[in-house]
Coordinates of C-alpha atoms in Angstrom, one line a residue:
Chain A
M25 CA -24.0 19.2 19.0
S26 CA -25.2 15.8 17.9
D27 CA -28.3 15.6 15.7
K28 CA -29.6 12.5 17.4
P29 CA -33.0 13.0 18.9
V30 CA -32.8 13.4 22.7
G31 CA -35.4 10.7 23.2
E32 CA -33.2 8.1 21.5
M33 CA -30.0 8.9 23.4
S34 CA -28.5 6.6 25.9
F35 CA -27.8 7.9 29.4
E36 CA -24.2 8.4 28.6
E37 CA -24.8 10.3 25.3
A38 CA -27.4 12.5 27.0
M39 CA -25.0 13.1 29.9
A40 CA -22.1 14.1 27.5
A41 CA -24.4 16.3 25.5
L42 CA -25.8 18.0 28.7
E43 CA -22.3 18.6 29.9
A44 CA -21.3 20.2 26.6
I45 CA -24.3 22.5 26.6
V46 CA -23.7 23.7 30.2
G47 CA -20.1 24.4 29.3
Q48 CA -21.1 26.3 26.2
L49 CA -23.7 28.4 28.1
E50 CA -21.3 29.1 30.9
S51 CA -18.6 30.4 28.6
G52 CA -21.0 33.3 28.0
D53 CA -20.1 34.0 24.4
V54 CA -23.3 32.6 22.9
E55 CA -25.9 34.7 21.1
L56 CA -29.0 35.3 23.0
E57 CA -31.2 33.5 20.5
K58 CA -28.8 30.5 20.5
S59 CA -28.6 30.5 24.3
I60 CA -32.4 30.1 24.5
T61 CA -32.2 27.1 22.1
L62 CA -29.3 25.7 24.1
Y63 CA -31.2 26.1 27.3
E64 CA -34.2 24.3 25.9
R65 CA -32.1 21.4 24.6
G66 CA -30.3 21.3 27.9
A67 CA -33.5 21.0 29.8
A68 CA -34.6 18.2 27.5
L69 CA -31.3 16.4 28.0
K70 CA -31.6 16.8 31.8
K71 CA -35.1 15.3 31.6
R72 CA -33.7 12.4 29.5
C73 CA -31.0 11.7 32.1
E74 CA -33.5 11.8 34.9
E75 CA -35.7 9.4 33.1
K76 CA -32.9 7.0 32.5
L77 CA -31.9 7.2 36.1
K78 CA -35.5 6.6 37.2
E79 CA -35.6 3.5 35.0
A80 CA -33.4 1.9 37.6
E81 CA -35.2 -1.3 38.4
E82 CA -33.8 -4.5 39.6
K83 CA -35.0 -7.6 37.9
V84 CA -33.0 -10.8 38.4
A85 CA -33.6 -13.9 36.4
A86 CA -31.7 -17.1 35.9
I87 CA -31.3 -18.8 32.5
T88 CA -32.9 -22.2 32.4
L89 CA -31.0 -24.8 30.4
D90 CA -31.9 -28.1 28.8
E91 CA -29.8 -31.3 29.2
Q92 CA -27.5 -30.2 26.4
G93 CA -26.9 -26.9 28.2
N94 CA -28.8 -24.8 25.7
P95 CA -30.9 -21.9 27.1
T96 CA -34.6 -22.6 27.1
G97 CA -35.9 -19.5 29.0
T98 CA -35.6 -17.6 32.2
T99 CA -37.0 -18.0 35.7
P100 CA -37.2 -15.1 38.1
V101 CA -34.8 -15.2 41.0
E102 CA -35.9 -13.6 44.2
G103 CA -34.7 -13.2 47.7
M104 CA -31.1 -12.7 47.1
Chain B
M16 CA 22.5 -94.5 33.8
N17 CA 19.3 -93.1 35.1
D18 CA 18.1 -91.6 32.0
L19 CA 14.5 -92.3 32.6
I20 CA 14.2 -91.6 36.2
D21 CA 15.1 -88.2 37.3
D22 CA 17.7 -88.1 39.8
P23 CA 16.2 -85.7 42.2
Q24 CA 18.5 -82.9 43.2
P25 CA 17.8 -81.0 46.3
G26 CA 14.9 -78.5 45.7
E27 CA 13.9 -80.0 42.5
N28 CA 10.6 -81.3 43.8
A29 CA 9.2 -77.7 43.7
H30 CA 6.2 -77.0 41.4
E31 CA 7.1 -76.5 37.8
F32 CA 5.3 -73.7 35.9
S33 CA 4.7 -73.4 32.3
V34 CA 5.5 -69.9 30.8
T35 CA 1.8 -69.2 30.5
E36 CA 1.2 -70.4 34.0
I37 CA 3.8 -68.1 35.4
S38 CA 2.6 -65.2 33.3
G39 CA -0.8 -65.7 34.6
A40 CA 0.4 -66.0 38.2
V41 CA 2.4 -62.8 37.8
K42 CA -0.6 -61.1 36.3
R43 CA -2.8 -62.1 39.2
V44 CA -0.3 -61.0 41.8
I45 CA 0.4 -57.7 40.2
E46 CA -3.2 -56.8 39.3
G47 CA -4.4 -58.0 42.7
E48 CA -1.8 -56.1 44.6
F49 CA -1.8 -52.9 42.4
G50 CA -5.4 -52.8 41.3
R51 CA -5.6 -49.1 42.0
V52 CA -2.5 -47.1 42.5
R53 CA -1.4 -43.5 42.3
V54 CA 2.1 -43.0 40.8
R55 CA 4.0 -39.8 40.9
G56 CA 6.6 -39.1 38.2
E57 CA 7.7 -37.1 35.3
V58 CA 6.1 -37.6 32.0
G59 CA 8.7 -38.9 29.5
R60 CA 8.2 -39.8 25.9
V61 CA 4.5 -39.3 24.8
F62 CA 3.2 -41.3 21.8
P63 CA -0.4 -40.8 20.7
A64 CA -1.3 -43.8 18.5
R65 CA -3.5 -43.5 15.5
S66 CA -5.9 -45.9 17.2
G67 CA -6.6 -43.1 19.7
H68 CA -4.8 -44.8 22.5
L69 CA -2.1 -42.7 24.2
Y70 CA 1.2 -44.3 25.2
F71 CA 3.6 -42.5 27.4
D72 CA 6.4 -43.1 30.0
L73 CA 6.4 -42.1 33.6
K74 CA 9.9 -41.9 35.0
D75 CA 12.0 -40.7 37.8
Q76 CA 15.8 -40.6 38.2
R77 CA 16.3 -44.4 38.0
N78 CA 13.3 -46.1 36.5
V79 CA 10.7 -45.9 33.8
L80 CA 7.1 -47.1 33.9
A81 CA 5.4 -47.7 30.6
S82 CA 1.9 -46.2 30.7
V83 CA -1.1 -46.2 28.5
S84 CA -4.5 -44.6 28.4
W85 CA -7.1 -46.3 26.1
K86 CA -9.0 -44.2 23.6
G87 CA -12.1 -44.0 25.8
Q88 CA -10.0 -42.9 28.8
V89 CA -8.1 -40.3 26.9
S90 CA -11.2 -38.2 26.3
R91 CA -11.9 -38.1 30.0
L92 CA -8.4 -37.0 31.1
T93 CA -8.6 -33.5 32.6
V94 CA -4.9 -33.0 31.9
K95 CA -3.2 -34.3 28.8
P96 CA 0.3 -35.6 29.7
E97 CA 3.1 -33.5 28.2
E98 CA 6.7 -34.3 28.3
G99 CA 8.5 -32.9 31.3
M100 CA 5.2 -32.5 33.3
E101 CA 5.3 -33.6 36.9
V102 CA 2.1 -35.7 37.4
V103 CA 0.3 -38.0 39.7
A104 CA -1.3 -40.7 37.5
T105 CA -4.1 -42.9 38.9
G106 CA -4.8 -46.3 37.4
R107 CA -4.0 -50.0 37.7
L108 CA -1.0 -52.0 36.8
T109 CA -1.5 -54.7 34.2
T110 CA 0.9 -57.1 32.6
F111 CA 1.4 -57.8 29.1
G112 CA 2.5 -61.4 29.2
S113 CA 3.2 -62.0 25.5
Q114 CA 6.1 -59.6 25.8
S115 CA 7.0 -60.1 29.5
K116 CA 6.1 -56.5 30.3
Y117 CA 3.9 -54.7 32.7
Q118 CA 2.4 -51.2 32.3
L119 CA 0.2 -48.7 34.1
N120 CA -3.2 -48.2 32.6
V121 CA -3.9 -44.6 33.5
E122 CA -7.4 -43.4 34.2
D123 CA -6.6 -39.9 35.5
I124 CA -3.7 -37.6 35.5
R125 CA -3.3 -34.6 37.8
P126 CA -0.4 -32.2 37.8
A127 CA 1.7 -33.0 40.8
G128 CA 1.6 -30.1 43.2
V129 CA 1.2 -26.4 42.8
G130 CA 4.5 -26.0 41.1
A131 CA 3.5 -28.3 38.3
L132 CA 0.2 -26.5 37.9
M133 CA 1.9 -23.1 37.8
A134 CA 4.3 -24.3 35.2
M135 CA 1.5 -25.5 33.1
L136 CA -0.4 -22.2 33.5
E137 CA 2.8 -20.3 32.6
K138 CA 3.1 -22.3 29.4
R139 CA -0.6 -21.7 28.4
K140 CA -0.2 -18.0 29.2
K141 CA 2.8 -17.7 27.0
A142 CA 1.0 -19.5 24.1
L143 CA -2.1 -17.2 24.4
Q144 CA 0.1 -14.1 24.8
A145 CA 2.0 -15.1 21.6
E146 CA -1.3 -15.2 19.8
G147 CA -2.0 -11.6 20.9
L148 CA -5.1 -12.5 23.0
F149 CA -3.8 -10.3 25.9
A150 CA -3.2 -7.2 23.8
E151 CA -4.6 -4.0 25.2
D152 CA -6.1 -2.9 22.0
R153 CA -8.3 -6.0 22.0
K154 CA -10.0 -4.9 25.2
R155 CA -13.4 -3.3 24.7
P156 CA -14.6 -0.4 26.8
L157 CA -17.3 -1.2 29.3
P158 CA -20.7 0.4 28.7
Y159 CA -21.2 3.3 31.0
L160 CA -24.6 2.2 32.1
P161 CA -25.5 -1.3 30.9
D162 CA -29.2 -2.2 30.6
V163 CA -28.8 -5.9 31.1
I164 CA -25.9 -7.6 32.9
G165 CA -25.2 -11.2 32.3
V166 CA -23.5 -13.0 35.2
V167 CA -21.8 -16.4 34.7
T168 CA -21.5 -18.0 38.1
S169 CA -22.9 -20.4 40.6
P170 CA -26.6 -19.6 41.2
S171 CA -26.2 -20.3 44.9
G172 CA -23.6 -18.9 47.2
A173 CA -22.1 -15.7 48.3
V174 CA -20.7 -14.6 44.9
I175 CA -24.0 -13.9 43.2
R176 CA -25.4 -12.5 46.4
D177 CA -22.5 -10.0 46.7
I178 CA -22.9 -8.9 43.1
L179 CA -26.6 -8.4 43.3
H180 CA -26.3 -6.6 46.6
R181 CA -23.7 -4.2 45.3
L182 CA -25.6 -3.6 42.1
R183 CA -28.7 -2.9 44.1
E184 CA -26.8 -0.3 46.2
R185 CA -25.3 1.4 43.2
F186 CA -27.8 1.1 40.3
P187 CA -30.4 -1.6 40.2
R188 CA -30.3 -3.3 36.8
K189 CA -31.7 -6.3 35.0
V190 CA -29.5 -9.2 35.7
L191 CA -29.4 -12.6 33.9
I192 CA -27.7 -15.4 35.7
W193 CA -26.2 -18.2 33.6
P194 CA -25.8 -21.0 36.2
V195 CA -22.6 -22.9 36.0
V196 CA -20.6 -25.1 38.4
V197 CA -17.5 -23.2 39.4
Q198 CA -15.2 -26.0 40.3
G199 CA -14.3 -29.4 39.1
D200 CA -14.1 -30.9 35.7
A201 CA -17.4 -29.6 34.5
C202 CA -16.5 -26.0 35.3
A203 CA -14.5 -25.0 32.3
P204 CA -16.8 -26.4 29.6
Q205 CA -19.9 -24.9 31.4
V206 CA -18.3 -21.5 31.8
A207 CA -17.1 -21.4 28.2
A208 CA -20.6 -22.5 27.0
A209 CA -22.2 -19.8 29.1
I210 CA -20.0 -17.0 27.6
E211 CA -20.7 -18.3 24.1
G212 CA -24.4 -18.8 24.9
F213 CA -24.8 -15.1 26.1
N214 CA -23.0 -14.0 22.9
R215 CA -25.4 -16.1 20.8
L216 CA -28.5 -14.3 22.2
T217 CA -29.8 -11.7 19.8
A218 CA -30.9 -8.2 20.8
G219 CA -34.7 -8.0 21.0
G220 CA -35.0 -11.8 21.4
E221 CA -37.0 -13.6 24.0
V222 CA -34.1 -13.7 26.4
P223 CA -32.6 -10.2 26.3
R224 CA -29.0 -10.0 25.2
P225 CA -26.8 -8.5 28.0
D226 CA -24.6 -5.6 27.2
L227 CA -22.1 -6.6 29.9
L228 CA -20.9 -9.9 31.2
I229 CA -19.4 -10.7 34.6
V230 CA -17.7 -14.1 35.0
A231 CA -17.3 -14.6 38.8
R232 CA -16.2 -17.1 41.4
G233 CA -15.3 -16.7 45.0
G234 CA -11.8 -17.4 46.4
G235 CA -10.4 -20.9 46.7
S236 CA -7.3 -23.0 46.2
I237 CA -5.5 -23.0 42.9
E238 CA -7.0 -26.4 42.1
D239 CA -10.5 -25.0 42.9
L240 CA -10.0 -22.1 40.5
W241 CA -8.4 -24.2 37.9
G242 CA -11.4 -24.2 35.6
F243 CA -10.7 -20.5 34.9
N244 CA -7.2 -21.4 33.8
E245 CA -8.5 -23.6 31.1
E246 CA -7.8 -22.6 27.5
T247 CA -11.4 -23.1 26.4
V248 CA -12.6 -20.6 29.0
A249 CA -9.9 -18.1 28.1
R250 CA -10.6 -18.4 24.4
A251 CA -14.4 -18.0 24.9
A252 CA -13.8 -14.9 27.0
A253 CA -11.4 -13.5 24.3
A254 CA -14.0 -14.2 21.6
S255 CA -16.8 -12.6 23.5
K256 CA -18.4 -9.7 21.6
I257 CA -20.0 -8.5 24.8
P258 CA -17.6 -6.7 27.1
L259 CA -16.6 -9.0 29.9
I260 CA -15.4 -8.4 33.5
S261 CA -13.6 -11.3 35.1
A262 CA -13.8 -11.6 38.9
V263 CA -12.3 -14.9 40.0
G264 CA -11.0 -15.6 43.4
H265 CA -9.4 -13.0 45.5
Q266 CA -7.2 -10.1 44.6
T267 CA -4.0 -12.2 44.7
D268 CA -5.4 -15.0 42.5
T269 CA -4.9 -14.3 38.8
T270 CA -6.4 -16.8 36.5
L271 CA -6.0 -17.1 32.7
I272 CA -9.4 -15.5 32.1
D273 CA -8.2 -12.4 33.9
Y274 CA -5.7 -11.8 31.1
V275 CA -8.1 -12.0 28.3
S276 CA -11.1 -10.3 29.9
D277 CA -11.8 -6.6 29.1
K278 CA -11.6 -5.7 32.7
R279 CA -10.4 -7.7 35.7
A280 CA -12.1 -7.1 39.0
P281 CA -10.3 -8.3 42.2
T282 CA -13.5 -9.5 43.7
P283 CA -17.1 -10.1 42.6
T284 CA -18.2 -7.1 44.6
A285 CA -15.6 -5.0 42.7
A286 CA -17.0 -6.4 39.5
A287 CA -20.4 -4.9 40.3
E288 CA -18.7 -1.6 41.1
L289 CA -17.0 -1.6 37.7
A290 CA -20.3 -2.6 36.0
V291 CA -22.5 0.3 37.0
P292 CA -22.1 3.9 38.2
V293 CA -23.7 5.1 41.5
R294 CA -27.3 6.1 40.7
H295 CA -27.7 8.8 43.4
E296 CA -24.4 10.3 42.5
L297 CA -25.6 10.6 38.9
L298 CA -28.9 12.0 40.0
A299 CA -27.0 14.6 42.0
W300 CA -24.8 15.3 39.0
V301 CA -27.8 15.8 36.7
E302 CA -29.3 18.1 39.3
G303 CA -26.1 20.1 39.4
Q304 CA -26.0 20.3 35.7
G305 CA -29.6 21.4 35.7
A306 CA -28.8 24.2 38.2
R307 CA -25.8 25.3 36.2
L308 CA -27.9 25.3 33.0
S309 CA -30.5 27.5 34.5
R310 CA -28.0 29.8 36.1
A311 CA -26.0 30.1 32.9
A312 CA -29.2 30.8 30.9
S313 CA -30.5 33.4 33.2
R314 CA -27.1 35.0 33.5
A315 CA -27.1 35.2 29.7
V316 CA -30.4 37.0 29.7
G317 CA -29.4 39.1 32.8
Q318 CA -26.2 40.2 31.3
R319 CA -28.0 41.4 28.2
R320 CA -30.7 43.1 30.2
Q321 CA -28.0 45.0 32.2
R322 CA -26.2 46.0 29.0
L323 CA -29.5 47.1 27.5
A324 CA -30.1 49.3 30.6
D325 CA -26.7 50.7 30.4
L326 CA -27.0 51.5 26.7
T327 CA -30.4 53.0 27.3
R328 CA -29.0 55.4 29.9
A329 CA -26.2 56.4 27.5
L330 CA -28.7 57.1 24.7
P331 CA -29.5 60.9 24.6
R332 CA -33.1 62.0 24.8
P333 CA -34.6 62.5 21.3
E334 CA -35.6 66.2 22.1
T335 CA -32.0 67.1 22.7
L336 CA -31.1 65.7 19.4
V337 CA -33.4 68.1 17.5
T338 CA -33.1 71.3 19.6
A339 CA -30.0 72.6 17.9
A340 CA -31.5 71.9 14.5
R341 CA -34.7 73.5 15.5
Q342 CA -32.8 76.6 16.6
R343 CA -31.0 76.9 13.3
L344 CA -34.3 76.5 11.6
D345 CA -35.9 79.3 13.6
Y346 CA -33.0 81.6 12.9
A347 CA -33.0 80.8 9.1
E348 CA -36.8 81.3 9.1
A349 CA -36.4 84.7 10.6
R350 CA -33.8 85.7 8.1
L351 CA -35.5 84.4 5.0
P352 CA -38.0 87.3 4.1
R353 CA -35.3 89.9 4.7
A354 CA -32.8 88.1 2.5
L355 CA -35.4 87.7 -0.3
R356 CA -36.2 91.4 -0.2
A357 CA -32.4 92.3 -0.3
L358 CA -31.8 90.0 -3.3
A359 CA -34.7 91.4 -5.3
Q360 CA -33.5 94.9 -4.6
G361 CA -29.9 94.1 -5.8
K362 CA -31.2 92.6 -9.0
R363 CA -33.5 95.5 -9.7
L364 CA -30.5 97.9 -9.3
T365 CA -28.4 95.9 -11.8
L366 CA -31.2 95.8 -14.3
G367 CA -31.7 99.6 -14.0
R368 CA -28.0 100.1 -14.8
S369 CA -28.0 97.9 -17.8
A370 CA -31.3 99.2 -19.2
A371 CA -29.8 102.8 -19.1
A372 CA -27.0 101.9 -21.4
L373 CA -29.2 100.1 -23.9
R374 CA -30.2 103.0 -26.4
P375 CA -30.6 103.1 -30.3
A376 CA -27.9 105.7 -30.7
T377 CA -25.3 103.5 -29.1
L378 CA -26.1 100.6 -31.5
R379 CA -26.0 102.9 -34.5
R380 CA -22.6 104.2 -33.5
A381 CA -21.2 100.7 -33.3
L382 CA -22.7 99.8 -36.7
Q383 CA -21.2 102.9 -38.3
G384 CA -17.7 101.9 -37.0
Q385 CA -17.9 98.4 -38.4
R386 CA -19.1 99.6 -41.8
E387 CA -16.0 101.9 -42.0
R388 CA -13.6 99.1 -41.2
L389 CA -15.2 97.0 -44.0
A390 CA -14.7 99.7 -46.6
G391 CA -11.0 100.1 -45.7
I392 CA -10.3 96.4 -46.0
A393 CA -12.2 96.1 -49.4
A394 CA -10.1 98.9 -50.9
R395 CA -6.9 97.0 -50.0
L396 CA -8.1 93.7 -51.5
A397 CA -7.4 94.1 -55.3
P398 CA -3.8 95.5 -55.2
G399 CA -2.8 92.7 -52.7
A400 CA -4.0 90.0 -55.1
E401 CA -2.1 91.4 -58.1
R402 CA 1.1 91.5 -56.1
T403 CA 0.8 87.9 -55.1
I404 CA 0.3 86.8 -58.7
R405 CA 3.4 88.7 -59.9
D406 CA 5.5 87.0 -57.2
R407 CA 4.4 83.5 -58.1
A408 CA 5.1 84.0 -61.9
R409 CA 8.6 85.1 -61.1
A410 CA 9.3 82.0 -59.0
L411 CA 8.0 79.7 -61.7
S412 CA 10.3 81.1 -64.4
N413 CA 13.3 80.7 -62.0
A414 CA 12.5 77.1 -61.4
A415 CA 12.1 76.3 -65.2
A416 CA 15.5 77.9 -65.8
R417 CA 17.0 75.5 -63.2
L418 CA 15.3 72.5 -64.6
R419 CA 16.9 73.0 -68.1
A420 CA 20.3 73.3 -66.5
A421 CA 20.2 69.7 -65.0
N422 CA 20.7 66.8 -67.6
P423 CA 18.5 63.7 -66.9
G424 CA 19.8 61.6 -69.9
R425 CA 22.9 59.9 -68.2
D426 CA 21.0 58.6 -65.3
L427 CA 18.3 57.2 -67.6
T428 CA 20.9 55.1 -69.5
R429 CA 22.3 53.5 -66.3
R430 CA 18.8 52.6 -65.1
R431 CA 17.9 51.0 -68.5
D432 CA 21.0 48.6 -68.3
G433 CA 20.0 47.4 -64.8
F434 CA 16.5 46.8 -66.0
E435 CA 17.6 44.6 -68.9
A436 CA 19.8 42.4 -66.7
L437 CA 16.9 41.9 -64.3
S438 CA 14.5 41.0 -67.0
A439 CA 16.9 38.4 -68.4
R440 CA 17.3 36.7 -65.0
L441 CA 13.5 36.7 -64.6
T442 CA 13.0 34.9 -67.9
I443 CA 15.5 32.2 -66.9
S444 CA 14.2 31.5 -63.5
A445 CA 10.5 31.6 -64.6
T446 CA 11.2 29.1 -67.3
S447 CA 12.9 26.6 -64.9
Q448 CA 10.0 27.0 -62.4
V449 CA 7.5 26.3 -65.1
N450 CA 9.5 23.2 -66.2
S451 CA 9.6 21.8 -62.7
W452 CA 5.9 22.3 -62.2
G453 CA 5.3 20.5 -65.5
R454 CA 7.4 17.5 -64.4
R455 CA 5.5 17.3 -61.1
L456 CA 2.2 17.5 -63.0
D457 CA 3.2 14.6 -65.2
A458 CA 4.2 12.5 -62.2
L459 CA 0.9 13.2 -60.5
E460 CA -1.1 12.4 -63.6
R461 CA 0.7 9.0 -63.9
L462 CA 0.0 8.4 -60.2
R463 CA -3.7 9.4 -60.7
Q464 CA -4.1 7.1 -63.7
S465 CA -2.6 4.1 -61.9
L466 CA -4.7 4.7 -58.8
G467 CA -7.9 5.4 -60.8
Y468 CA -10.1 2.8 -62.1
T469 CA -9.4 3.6 -65.7
E470 CA -6.2 1.6 -65.6
T471 CA -8.2 -1.3 -64.2
L472 CA -10.5 -1.1 -67.2
R473 CA -7.4 -1.5 -69.4
R474 CA -6.8 -4.9 -67.7
G475 CA -10.3 -6.2 -68.7
Y476 CA -12.6 -5.0 -66.0
A477 CA -15.7 -3.0 -66.7
V478 CA -17.7 -0.5 -64.7
V479 CA -21.5 -1.0 -64.7
R480 CA -23.7 2.0 -64.1
G481 CA -27.4 2.1 -63.8
D482 CA -29.5 5.2 -63.3
G483 CA -26.4 7.3 -63.0
A484 CA -24.8 5.3 -60.1
V485 CA -22.3 2.5 -60.1
V486 CA -24.0 -0.8 -59.8
T487 CA -22.2 -3.4 -57.6
S488 CA -24.8 -6.1 -57.1
K489 CA -27.0 -8.2 -59.2
S490 CA -30.1 -7.2 -57.4
R491 CA -29.5 -3.5 -58.1
A492 CA -28.7 -4.3 -61.7
E493 CA -32.1 -6.1 -62.1
H494 CA -33.9 -3.1 -60.7
A495 CA -32.0 -0.5 -62.8
A496 CA -34.0 1.1 -65.7
A497 CA -30.9 1.0 -67.9
L498 CA -27.4 -0.2 -67.7
E499 CA -24.3 1.3 -69.0
I500 CA -21.0 -0.6 -69.2
E501 CA -17.8 1.3 -69.4
F502 CA -14.9 -0.3 -71.1
T503 CA -11.5 1.2 -71.5
D504 CA -12.3 2.5 -74.9
G505 CA -15.8 3.8 -74.3
R506 CA -19.3 3.1 -72.8
L507 CA -21.9 0.8 -74.0
R508 CA -25.6 1.3 -73.2
L509 CA -27.8 -1.6 -72.6
G510 CA -31.5 -1.6 -72.1
G511 CA -33.3 1.6 -71.3
K512 CA -36.9 2.3 -71.2
P513 CA -37.7 2.0 -74.8
V514 CA -35.8 -1.3 -75.3
R515 CA -35.6 -3.9 -72.6
K516 CA -33.5 -6.8 -73.7
D517 CA -33.9 -8.8 -70.5
K518 CA -37.7 -8.8 -70.8
P519 CA -38.7 -10.1 -74.2
P520 CA -42.2 -9.3 -75.2
P521 CA -44.7 -12.1 -74.2
P522 CA -45.3 -14.6 -76.9
K523 CA -47.9 -13.7 -79.3
Q524 CA -51.3 -14.8 -78.3
G525 CA -54.6 -14.3 -79.9
S526 CA -56.3 -11.4 -78.4
L527 CA -59.5 -9.7 -78.9
F528 CA -57.8 -6.3 -79.3
D529 CA -55.2 -7.3 -81.8

């Protein structure tokens, strides 16, 4: 089990950790105390995954360039 | 006879050119007629001059055309001529009158036909492959869920629309478009600059740095896609630190960038599919994991509860555990007073029996018996002792008689001879041992003297002592209370408290106290 706080995990890390915990719990040979801890962590990971999935937000912008082709900023792009 | 007047021959009245005139005329004709021509041929010898001009030959089976691109034109050539390349050169014919030559001044070169382009592409591919830029282990894994996707493509057109559309369907993300032209001469430099530009962005900067790049272009002819076959683009893609998906043209078009990108998508839409997972699938997956988590956790508790119940049933009631013991206790309790009484009775009986035997008459009788035994033994004591003494005296006189019979004198003589021989040997060996020690002692003494300072004294040196220690410096000598100089034949004292030779008494001066 990684020691990284759940709140800092990327979706992929949280997903892998959740999968590992579910597998561990389903195997059934976990002490009761530990299984409670695992369940709590699993719930937190699930929440993290859902958060990351809810973050799904489309935002399209185009880079603006000066005459030399260097980026100067962005302008929102809409209607595509 | 007609030396001065030309004798006109037929046709001789035609105009007579000077060399320069004819050169000029040829120049006008050629440059007028071939002011802008396209010439197809194979590139022959190529000679880049130090001046920056590029000289090369165009040839076919029979003829050769000298060609040149001036320095300023060379930098604008989209394709550099290479020997053996089939090209179409565009330019104008000029003459070079001072050497009676003509040449093609080339402004543009295009590979002639698809075959030539493919041959050139093949050559580039081989070169990049030899450098290892296509190696599998160079390819970086794509992030599972990128936060920001950078797209290098034309800002208008179907490609960006397709990508955004597919991203929206799967997993809406932040998208940064770096606008480039996707065809023509400007394409390659712009695409390369865009890839490099995205890589130059820093995380947390004003413009967010993408964690995935898509370089995309719709389908087109090989000439249309050519920008993505340029080495600059391929090198920029290979150098990109951000994982890069290439999606150029259709499935059947493979451009150079596809070989160096981390992932090749057959179409722009497919690139979007490679870029992000499907959100609702993931949501369903997370839901599923959540359900499995709850199920597994509650089963873990349920199984234990069941087991607890089973064990509880198997556990006997506490009352049943003690009944047997309680019964034994009751039984023992009932037997206790009776046993005690029986024990006391038994002891009393034994005591009664013993007490009956214990009377003064019995003791007196025993005492009388002992006294009689004592008297008997005492009577036998004196005669026994006398007999023993008599026996020992007789044994002594026997032994004395035997001793006189044996003669010790002979043995004594033999032992004395042996003793004298041994003592003589002892004397000899002891003497030689003492002598050898003496010699070693002498040698050591000589060594000690030569090593010691006393020998040095004999050669004229002296040892100065002051206050009991050897003085080796002037300053210490000055501070010493007394000095003692050791010569080889004895020691000489100098100074000392009472007499200080180095400090004469101050000159006499009249004083009040004198």
